[in-house]
PDB file of C-alpha atoms in Angstrom:
ATOM      1  CA  MET A   1      23.874  14.230  28.575  1.00 41.00           C
ATOM      2  CA  ALA A   2      22.663  17.479  30.117  1.00 47.00           C
ATOM      3  CA  ASN A   3      25.100  20.314  30.547  1.00 48.00           C
ATOM      4  CA  SER A   4      25.840  22.017  33.853  1.00 53.00           C
ATOM      5  CA  PRO A   5      25.598  25.811  34.294  1.00 50.00           C
ATOM      6  CA  SER A   6      29.339  25.946  33.530  1.00 54.00           C
ATOM      7  CA  GLY A   7      28.709  24.293  30.159  1.00 61.00           C
ATOM      8  CA  ASP A   8      30.367  20.919  30.771  1.00 79.00           C
ATOM      9  CA  SER A   9      28.302  17.795  30.198  1.00 89.00           C
ATOM     10  CA  MET A  10      27.651  15.017  32.687  1.00 88.00           C
ATOM     11  CA  THR A  11      30.021  12.853  30.659  1.00 92.00           C
ATOM     12  CA  ASP A  12      32.749  15.488  31.069  1.00 93.00           C
ATOM     13  CA  ARG A  13      32.216  15.497  34.824  1.00 93.00           C
ATOM     14  CA  LEU A  14      32.261  11.704  35.069  1.00 94.00           C
ATOM     15  CA  VAL A  15      35.520  11.530  33.129  1.00 93.00           C
ATOM     16  CA  ARG A  16      37.116  14.250  35.253  1.00 95.00           C
ATOM     17  CA  VAL A  17      36.153  12.382  38.425  1.00 96.00           C
ATOM     18  CA  LEU A  18      37.575   9.078  37.184  1.00 95.00           C
ATOM     19  CA  GLU A  19      40.768  10.732  35.933  1.00 93.00           C
ATOM     20  CA  THR A  20      41.612  11.916  39.458  1.00 96.00           C
ATOM     21  CA  PHE A  21      42.615   8.325  40.250  1.00 94.00           C
ATOM     22  CA  THR A  22      46.219   7.451  39.438  1.00 88.00           C
ATOM     23  CA  PRO A  23      48.477   4.444  40.088  1.00 81.00           C
ATOM     24  CA  THR A  24      49.722   6.204  43.241  1.00 85.00           C
ATOM     25  CA  ARG A  25      46.418   7.836  44.241  1.00 92.00           C
ATOM     26  CA  THR A  26      44.007   4.950  44.599  1.00 93.00           C
ATOM     27  CA  MET A  27      41.861   6.117  47.551  1.00 96.00           C
ATOM     28  CA  GLN A  28      40.226   9.547  47.864  1.00 97.00           C
ATOM     29  CA  THR A  29      37.393  11.333  49.598  1.00 96.00           C
ATOM     30  CA  ALA A  30      34.639  12.978  47.579  1.00 96.00           C
ATOM     31  CA  ALA A  31      35.970  16.379  48.654  1.00 95.00           C
ATOM     32  CA  GLU A  32      39.458  15.541  47.361  1.00 96.00           C
ATOM     33  CA  ILE A  33      37.997  14.284  44.096  1.00 97.00           C
ATOM     34  CA  GLY A  34      35.969  17.462  43.677  1.00 96.00           C
ATOM     35  CA  ARG A  35      39.000  19.663  44.273  1.00 96.00           C
ATOM     36  CA  ARG A  36      41.161  17.732  41.815  1.00 96.00           C
ATOM     37  CA  ALA A  37      38.395  17.515  39.207  1.00 96.00           C
ATOM     38  CA  GLY A  38      37.542  21.200  39.531  1.00 95.00           C
ATOM     39  CA  LEU A  39      33.956  20.501  40.598  1.00 95.00           C
ATOM     40  CA  PRO A  40      31.829  22.217  43.256  1.00 94.00           C
ATOM     41  CA  PRO A  41      31.573  20.103  46.447  1.00 94.00           C
ATOM     42  CA  SER A  42      27.869  19.383  45.957  1.00 94.00           C
ATOM     43  CA  THR A  43      28.438  18.251  42.366  1.00 94.00           C
ATOM     44  CA  ALA A  44      31.401  16.088  43.344  1.00 95.00           C
ATOM     45  CA  HIS A  45      29.440  14.355  46.106  1.00 94.00           C
ATOM     46  CA  ARG A  46      26.500  13.740  43.760  1.00 95.00           C
ATOM     47  CA  VAL A  47      28.647  12.352  40.926  1.00 96.00           C
ATOM     48  CA  VAL A  48      30.671  10.175  43.302  1.00 96.00           C
ATOM     49  CA  GLY A  49      27.452   8.888  44.881  1.00 95.00           C
ATOM     50  CA  ASP A  50      26.039   7.991  41.473  1.00 95.00           C
ATOM     51  CA  LEU A  51      29.245   6.156  40.516  1.00 96.00           C
ATOM     52  CA  VAL A  52      29.247   4.246  43.811  1.00 96.00           C
ATOM     53  CA  ALA A  53      25.598   3.275  43.290  1.00 95.00           C
ATOM     54  CA  ALA A  54      26.470   1.972  39.817  1.00 94.00           C
ATOM     55  CA  GLY A  55      29.412  -0.031  41.164  1.00 94.00           C
ATOM     56  CA  LEU A  56      31.961   1.955  39.171  1.00 95.00           C
ATOM     57  CA  LEU A  57      33.472   3.245  42.415  1.00 96.00           C
ATOM     58  CA  ASP A  58      33.652   1.468  45.780  1.00 96.00           C
ATOM     59  CA  ARG A  59      33.332   3.273  49.135  1.00 96.00           C
ATOM     60  CA  ASP A  60      35.059   2.006  52.286  1.00 95.00           C
ATOM     61  CA  ASP A  61      33.901   2.311  55.905  1.00 94.00           C
ATOM     62  CA  GLU A  62      35.719   5.641  56.288  1.00 93.00           C
ATOM     63  CA  GLY A  63      33.960   7.207  53.315  1.00 93.00           C
ATOM     64  CA  ARG A  64      36.916   7.052  50.934  1.00 96.00           C
ATOM     65  CA  VAL A  65      36.360   5.741  47.423  1.00 96.00           C
ATOM     66  CA  ARG A  66      38.405   3.787  44.914  1.00 96.00           C
ATOM     67  CA  VAL A  67      37.866   2.451  41.404  1.00 95.00           C
ATOM     68  CA  GLY A  68      35.297  -0.333  41.530  1.00 94.00           C
ATOM     69  CA  VAL A  69      35.541  -3.869  40.225  1.00 91.00           C
ATOM     70  CA  ARG A  70      32.529  -3.180  38.007  1.00 91.00           C
ATOM     71  CA  LEU A  71      34.520  -0.555  36.080  1.00 90.00           C
ATOM     72  CA  TRP A  72      37.354  -3.034  35.540  1.00 84.00           C
ATOM     73  CA  GLU A  73      34.833  -5.656  34.402  1.00 85.00           C
ATOM     74  CA  LEU A  74      33.291  -3.346  31.821  1.00 86.00           C
ATOM     75  CA  ALA A  75      36.677  -2.138  30.585  1.00 79.00           C
ATOM     76  CA  THR A  76      37.905  -5.658  29.892  1.00 76.00           C
ATOM     77  CA  ARG A  77      34.923  -6.840  27.854  1.00 76.00           C
ATOM     78  CA  SER A  78      35.920  -7.267  24.205  1.00 61.00           C
ATOM     79  CA  SER A  79      38.888  -5.015  24.886  1.00 79.00           C
ATOM     80  CA  LEU A  80      41.761  -4.899  22.386  1.00 82.00           C
ATOM     81  CA  PRO A  81      44.287  -4.179  25.179  1.00 88.00           C
ATOM     82  CA  LEU A  82      43.030  -7.267  27.027  1.00 88.00           C
ATOM     83  CA  ARG A  83      43.428  -9.392  23.896  1.00 90.00           C
ATOM     84  CA  VAL A  84      46.956  -8.043  23.372  1.00 94.00           C
ATOM     85  CA  ARG A  85      47.842  -8.762  27.004  1.00 94.00           C
ATOM     86  CA  GLN A  86      46.461 -12.307  26.830  1.00 93.00           C
ATOM     87  CA  ALA A  87      48.399 -12.994  23.638  1.00 95.00           C
ATOM     88  CA  ALA A  88      51.611 -11.506  25.038  1.00 97.00           C
ATOM     89  CA  LEU A  89      51.676 -12.956  28.542  1.00 97.00           C
ATOM     90  CA  PRO A  90      53.045 -16.457  27.720  1.00 97.00           C
ATOM     91  CA  ALA A  91      55.856 -14.947  25.644  1.00 97.00           C
ATOM     92  CA  MET A  92      56.579 -12.355  28.336  1.00 97.00           C
ATOM     93  CA  GLU A  93      56.876 -15.071  30.967  1.00 97.00           C
ATOM     94  CA  ARG A  94      59.473 -16.877  28.867  1.00 97.00           C
ATOM     95  CA  VAL A  95      61.451 -13.669  28.300  1.00 97.00           C
ATOM     96  CA  GLN A  96      61.364 -12.796  31.981  1.00 94.00           C
ATOM     97  CA  ALA A  97      62.469 -16.298  32.997  1.00 93.00           C
ATOM     98  CA  ARG A  98      65.465 -16.116  30.661  1.00 95.00           C
ATOM     99  CA  VAL A  99      66.680 -12.551  31.163  1.00 94.00           C
ATOM    100  CA  ARG A 100      65.597 -12.241  34.829  1.00 93.00           C
ATOM    101  CA  GLU A 101      64.851  -8.548  34.490  1.00 94.00           C
ATOM    102  CA  HIS A 102      61.690  -6.423  34.431  1.00 93.00           C
ATOM    103  CA  THR A 103      59.670  -7.390  31.337  1.00 96.00           C
ATOM    104  CA  GLN A 104      56.861  -5.097  30.190  1.00 97.00           C
ATOM    105  CA  LEU A 105      54.037  -4.691  27.694  1.00 98.00           C
ATOM    106  CA  ALA A 106      52.877  -1.252  26.547  1.00 97.00           C
ATOM    107  CA  ILE A 107      50.462   0.200  24.009  1.00 97.00           C
ATOM    108  CA  LEU A 108      50.075   3.643  22.460  1.00 97.00           C
ATOM    109  CA  GLU A 109      47.277   5.499  24.245  1.00 95.00           C
ATOM    110  CA  GLN A 110      46.591   9.233  23.937  1.00 93.00           C
ATOM    111  CA  ASP A 111      50.132   9.902  22.717  1.00 96.00           C
ATOM    112  CA  GLU A 112      51.760   8.135  25.669  1.00 96.00           C
ATOM    113  CA  ALA A 113      53.046   4.645  26.402  1.00 97.00           C
ATOM    114  CA  LEU A 114      50.472   2.932  28.624  1.00 95.00           C
ATOM    115  CA  PHE A 115      51.746  -0.184  30.395  1.00 95.00           C
ATOM    116  CA  LEU A 116      49.363  -3.145  30.406  1.00 93.00           C
ATOM    117  CA  GLU A 117      51.616  -5.649  32.161  1.00 94.00           C
ATOM    118  CA  ARG A 118      54.900  -5.854  34.030  1.00 94.00           C
ATOM    119  CA  LEU A 119      56.680  -9.000  35.190  1.00 93.00           C
ATOM    120  CA  SER A 120      59.436  -8.460  37.724  1.00 87.00           C
ATOM    121  CA  HIS A 121      62.305 -10.456  39.147  1.00 77.00           C
ATOM    122  CA  PRO A 122      63.509 -10.110  42.764  1.00 75.00           C
ATOM    123  CA  GLN A 123      67.062  -9.417  41.607  1.00 73.00           C
ATOM    124  CA  ALA A 124      66.097  -6.941  38.873  1.00 73.00           C
ATOM    125  CA  GLY A 125      67.308  -3.352  38.987  1.00 67.00           C
ATOM    126  CA  ALA A 126      65.550   0.005  39.146  1.00 66.00           C
ATOM    127  CA  ASN A 127      62.312   0.496  37.221  1.00 72.00           C
ATOM    128  CA  ILE A 128      59.702   3.229  37.676  1.00 75.00           C
ATOM    129  CA  THR A 129      57.012   1.765  35.424  1.00 80.00           C
ATOM    130  CA  ARG A 130      53.911   0.097  36.803  1.00 83.00           C
ATOM    131  CA  ILE A 131      50.773  -1.521  35.417  1.00 82.00           C
ATOM    132  CA  ALA A 132      48.358   1.198  34.220  1.00 79.00           C
ATOM    133  CA  GLY A 133      51.203   3.704  34.427  1.00 88.00           C
ATOM    134  CA  ARG A 134      52.307   5.932  31.568  1.00 92.00           C
ATOM    135  CA  LEU A 135      55.598   7.215  30.186  1.00 95.00           C
ATOM    136  CA  PRO A 136      56.394   9.776  27.476  1.00 96.00           C
ATOM    137  CA  LEU A 137      56.849   8.252  24.047  1.00 98.00           C
ATOM    138  CA  HIS A 138      60.123  10.051  23.319  1.00 97.00           C
ATOM    139  CA  ALA A 139      61.756   9.149  26.638  1.00 96.00           C
ATOM    140  CA  SER A 140      61.173   5.395  26.960  1.00 96.00           C
ATOM    141  CA  SER A 141      62.251   2.425  24.879  1.00 98.00           C
ATOM    142  CA  SER A 142      58.646   1.198  24.715  1.00 98.00           C
ATOM    143  CA  GLY A 143      57.474   4.637  23.633  1.00 98.00           C
ATOM    144  CA  LEU A 144      60.111   4.915  20.925  1.00 98.00           C
ATOM    145  CA  ALA A 145      59.228   1.462  19.574  1.00 98.00           C
ATOM    146  CA  LEU A 146      55.557   2.459  19.472  1.00 98.00           C
ATOM    147  CA  LEU A 147      56.148   5.903  17.986  1.00 98.00           C
ATOM    148  CA  ALA A 148      58.584   4.728  15.304  1.00 98.00           C
ATOM    149  CA  PHE A 149      55.898   2.478  13.828  1.00 98.00           C
ATOM    150  CA  ALA A 150      52.919   4.770  14.465  1.00 98.00           C
ATOM    151  CA  ALA A 151      51.045   6.737  11.822  1.00 96.00           C
ATOM    152  CA  PRO A 152      52.947   9.799  10.524  1.00 96.00           C
ATOM    153  CA  GLU A 153      50.328  12.178  11.918  1.00 97.00           C
ATOM    154  CA  VAL A 154      50.840  10.723  15.401  1.00 97.00           C
ATOM    155  CA  GLN A 155      54.590  11.222  15.130  1.00 97.00           C
ATOM    156  CA  GLU A 156      54.194  14.812  13.982  1.00 97.00           C
ATOM    157  CA  ARG A 157      51.714  15.610  16.742  1.00 97.00           C
ATOM    158  CA  VAL A 158      54.035  14.240  19.432  1.00 97.00           C
ATOM    159  CA  LEU A 159      57.120  15.971  18.045  1.00 97.00           C
ATOM    160  CA  ALA A 160      55.330  19.316  17.766  1.00 97.00           C
ATOM    161  CA  ARG A 161      54.922  19.475  21.546  1.00 96.00           C
ATOM    162  CA  PRO A 162      57.538  20.364  24.175  1.00 95.00           C
ATOM    163  CA  LEU A 163      59.579  17.252  25.000  1.00 96.00           C
ATOM    164  CA  SER A 164      60.554  16.767  28.633  1.00 94.00           C
ATOM    165  CA  ARG A 165      64.075  15.755  29.633  1.00 95.00           C
ATOM    166  CA  LEU A 166      63.934  13.159  32.427  1.00 94.00           C
ATOM    167  CA  THR A 167      67.706  12.645  32.611  1.00 95.00           C
ATOM    168  CA  PRO A 168      70.667  14.240  30.808  1.00 96.00           C
ATOM    169  CA  ALA A 169      70.494  11.367  28.299  1.00 96.00           C
ATOM    170  CA  THR A 170      66.833  11.862  27.334  1.00 97.00           C
ATOM    171  CA  PRO A 171      66.439  13.182  23.763  1.00 96.00           C
ATOM    172  CA  ALA A 172      64.442  16.363  24.290  1.00 94.00           C
ATOM    173  CA  ASP A 173      64.333  18.078  20.905  1.00 95.00           C
ATOM    174  CA  ALA A 174      62.415  17.013  17.822  1.00 97.00           C
ATOM    175  CA  ALA A 175      65.491  16.568  15.624  1.00 97.00           C
ATOM    176  CA  ALA A 176      67.144  14.204  18.108  1.00 97.00           C
ATOM    177  CA  VAL A 177      63.955  12.177  18.487  1.00 98.00           C
ATOM    178  CA  ARG A 178      63.526  11.959  14.701  1.00 98.00           C
ATOM    179  CA  ARG A 179      67.044  10.533  14.417  1.00 97.00           C
ATOM    180  CA  LYS A 180      66.252   8.033  17.152  1.00 98.00           C
ATOM    181  CA  LEU A 181      63.007   6.984  15.458  1.00 98.00           C
ATOM    182  CA  ALA A 182      64.845   6.442  12.171  1.00 98.00           C
ATOM    183  CA  GLU A 183      67.328   4.240  14.036  1.00 98.00           C
ATOM    184  CA  VAL A 184      64.486   2.232  15.593  1.00 98.00           C
ATOM    185  CA  ARG A 185      62.891   1.653  12.178  1.00 98.00           C
ATOM    186  CA  ARG A 186      66.241   0.598  10.713  1.00 98.00           C
ATOM    187  CA  LEU A 187      67.117  -1.809  13.540  1.00 98.00           C
ATOM    188  CA  GLY A 188      63.612  -2.989  14.390  1.00 98.00           C
ATOM    189  CA  HIS A 189      64.096  -2.230  18.082  1.00 98.00           C
ATOM    190  CA  ALA A 190      64.728   0.634  20.498  1.00 98.00           C
ATOM    191  CA  ILE A 191      67.601   1.034  22.942  1.00 98.00           C
ATOM    192  CA  ALA A 192      67.269   3.823  25.510  1.00 97.00           C
ATOM    193  CA  PRO A 193      70.363   4.009  27.750  1.00 97.00           C
ATOM    194  CA  GLY A 194      69.671   6.195  30.768  1.00 95.00           C
ATOM    195  CA  PHE A 195      66.644   7.901  29.188  1.00 96.00           C
ATOM    196  CA  ILE A 196      64.322   7.287  32.171  1.00 94.00           C
ATOM    197  CA  GLU A 197      66.793   6.495  34.947  1.00 93.00           C
ATOM    198  CA  GLU A 198      70.523   6.966  34.608  1.00 94.00           C
ATOM    199  CA  VAL A 199      71.278   3.521  36.068  1.00 93.00           C
ATOM    200  CA  SER A 200      69.101   1.621  33.570  1.00 94.00           C
ATOM    201  CA  THR A 201      68.797   0.879  29.870  1.00 96.00           C
ATOM    202  CA  GLY A 202      65.428   0.145  28.334  1.00 96.00           C
ATOM    203  CA  VAL A 203      65.239  -2.085  25.266  1.00 98.00           C
ATOM    204  CA  ALA A 204      62.009  -2.636  23.337  1.00 98.00           C
ATOM    205  CA  VAL A 205      60.656  -4.365  20.240  1.00 98.00           C
ATOM    206  CA  PRO A 206      57.361  -3.472  18.538  1.00 98.00           C
ATOM    207  CA  VAL A 207      54.554  -5.965  18.049  1.00 98.00           C
ATOM    208  CA  ARG A 208      53.205  -5.021  14.620  1.00 97.00           C
ATOM    209  CA  ASP A 209      50.071  -5.691  12.640  1.00 95.00           C
ATOM    210  CA  ARG A 210      50.066  -6.878   9.041  1.00 93.00           C
ATOM    211  CA  GLY A 211      50.339  -3.295   7.824  1.00 95.00           C
ATOM    212  CA  GLY A 212      53.478  -2.670   9.865  1.00 96.00           C
ATOM    213  CA  ARG A 213      51.892  -0.429  12.502  1.00 97.00           C
ATOM    214  CA  ALA A 214      52.802  -1.038  16.144  1.00 97.00           C
ATOM    215  CA  LEU A 215      50.043  -2.688  18.159  1.00 96.00           C
ATOM    216  CA  ALA A 216      52.192  -2.874  21.284  1.00 98.00           C
ATOM    217  CA  ALA A 217      55.773  -2.926  22.493  1.00 98.00           C
ATOM    218  CA  LEU A 218      57.569  -5.563  24.538  1.00 98.00           C
ATOM    219  CA  SER A 219      60.422  -4.240  26.638  1.00 98.00           C
ATOM    220  CA  VAL A 220      63.031  -5.193  29.212  1.00 97.00           C
ATOM    221  CA  VAL A 221      64.764  -2.873  31.678  1.00 95.00           C
ATOM    222  CA  LEU A 222      68.449  -3.737  32.086  1.00 95.00           C
ATOM    223  CA  PRO A 223      71.226  -2.426  34.314  1.00 94.00           C
ATOM    224  CA  ARG A 224      73.060   0.320  32.427  1.00 93.00           C
ATOM    225  CA  GLU A 225      76.240  -1.753  32.122  1.00 93.00           C
ATOM    226  CA  ALA A 226      74.479  -4.848  30.720  1.00 94.00           C
ATOM    227  CA  ALA A 227      74.841  -5.779  27.051  1.00 96.00           C
ATOM    228  CA  PRO A 228      71.427  -5.437  25.351  1.00 97.00           C
ATOM    229  CA  GLY A 229      71.939  -8.168  22.750  1.00 97.00           C
ATOM    230  CA  PRO A 230      70.625 -11.231  24.639  1.00 97.00           C
ATOM    231  CA  ALA A 231      67.503  -9.426  25.860  1.00 97.00           C
ATOM    232  CA  LEU A 232      66.780  -8.046  22.391  1.00 98.00           C
ATOM    233  CA  GLU A 233      67.102 -11.497  20.872  1.00 98.00           C
ATOM    234  CA  GLU A 234      64.498 -12.796  23.320  1.00 98.00           C
ATOM    235  CA  LEU A 235      62.222  -9.808  22.704  1.00 98.00           C
ATOM    236  CA  HIS A 236      62.338 -10.177  18.917  1.00 98.00           C
ATOM    237  CA  ARG A 237      61.419 -13.836  19.244  1.00 98.00           C
ATOM    238  CA  ALA A 238      58.604 -12.999  21.657  1.00 98.00           C
ATOM    239  CA  ALA A 239      57.229 -10.202  19.463  1.00 98.00           C
ATOM    240  CA  ARG A 240      56.952 -12.514  16.457  1.00 98.00           C
ATOM    241  CA  GLU A 241      55.166 -15.065  18.652  1.00 97.00           C
ATOM    242  CA  VAL A 242      52.667 -12.446  19.828  1.00 97.00           C
ATOM    243  CA  GLU A 243      52.094 -11.246  16.265  1.00 97.00           C
ATOM    244  CA  ARG A 244      51.236 -14.796  15.204  1.00 96.00           C
ATOM    245  CA  ALA A 245      48.847 -15.183  18.137  1.00 95.00           C
ATOM    246  CA  LEU A 246      47.090 -11.899  17.342  1.00 94.00           C
ATOM    247  CA  SER A 247      46.732 -12.789  13.659  1.00 91.00           C
ATOM    248  CA  GLU A 248      44.652 -15.844  14.527  1.00 82.00           C
ATOM    249  CA  PRO A 249      40.847 -15.460  14.600  1.00 76.00           C
ATOM    250  CA  SER A 250      39.641 -14.542  18.092  1.00 63.00           C
TER     251      SER A 250
END
């Protein structure tokens, strides 16, 4: 697509506009989008107008816009994340019914854990994750399960960057994370006590392909004092069920 005077392409501008939407920022004006995307006001209004006309954004009566249903429709066509979610949901429902805690499904996306699904229970404890939300790979049980069974170049790329410490328990140096990843590979699951929130423990099991790479991670968030064994047993059983479902012809 044609470049602007600043050198960025129309595709770049479209992506920057769409990336201003977050799980907590779902409605914006064109001016707010332009400011957050680093676009001139006239460009922002034109790009937003084009996206609204295409149905990729929706505009309300007050002129604010949100992600459109058309964008969701296109994103879910022949989508691997959708197939993973569909295969995992029955197993997740059984896990959630038995452990009665937050049960989640995540994939590796742009070196982060992206959550595709979350099933909650009214009596479950604290949990900051949400559908379409992201967490650092080194700081979450889902992320550790994904990273431990990712390609070596992905692991090295993640560990070469600064690692944030979300709580005092979060492993925030490469050596500590490498030790944790080795533990995850040895055990076949990740346990992250207090890594995201001090009152919680995340436990996760990878869903792997035939080559051993992680396609996804199933996780449960437990109260810090809870024993992880029963939840891990359910997650291991669920992960094998999802792997069988994904191995069948689609």
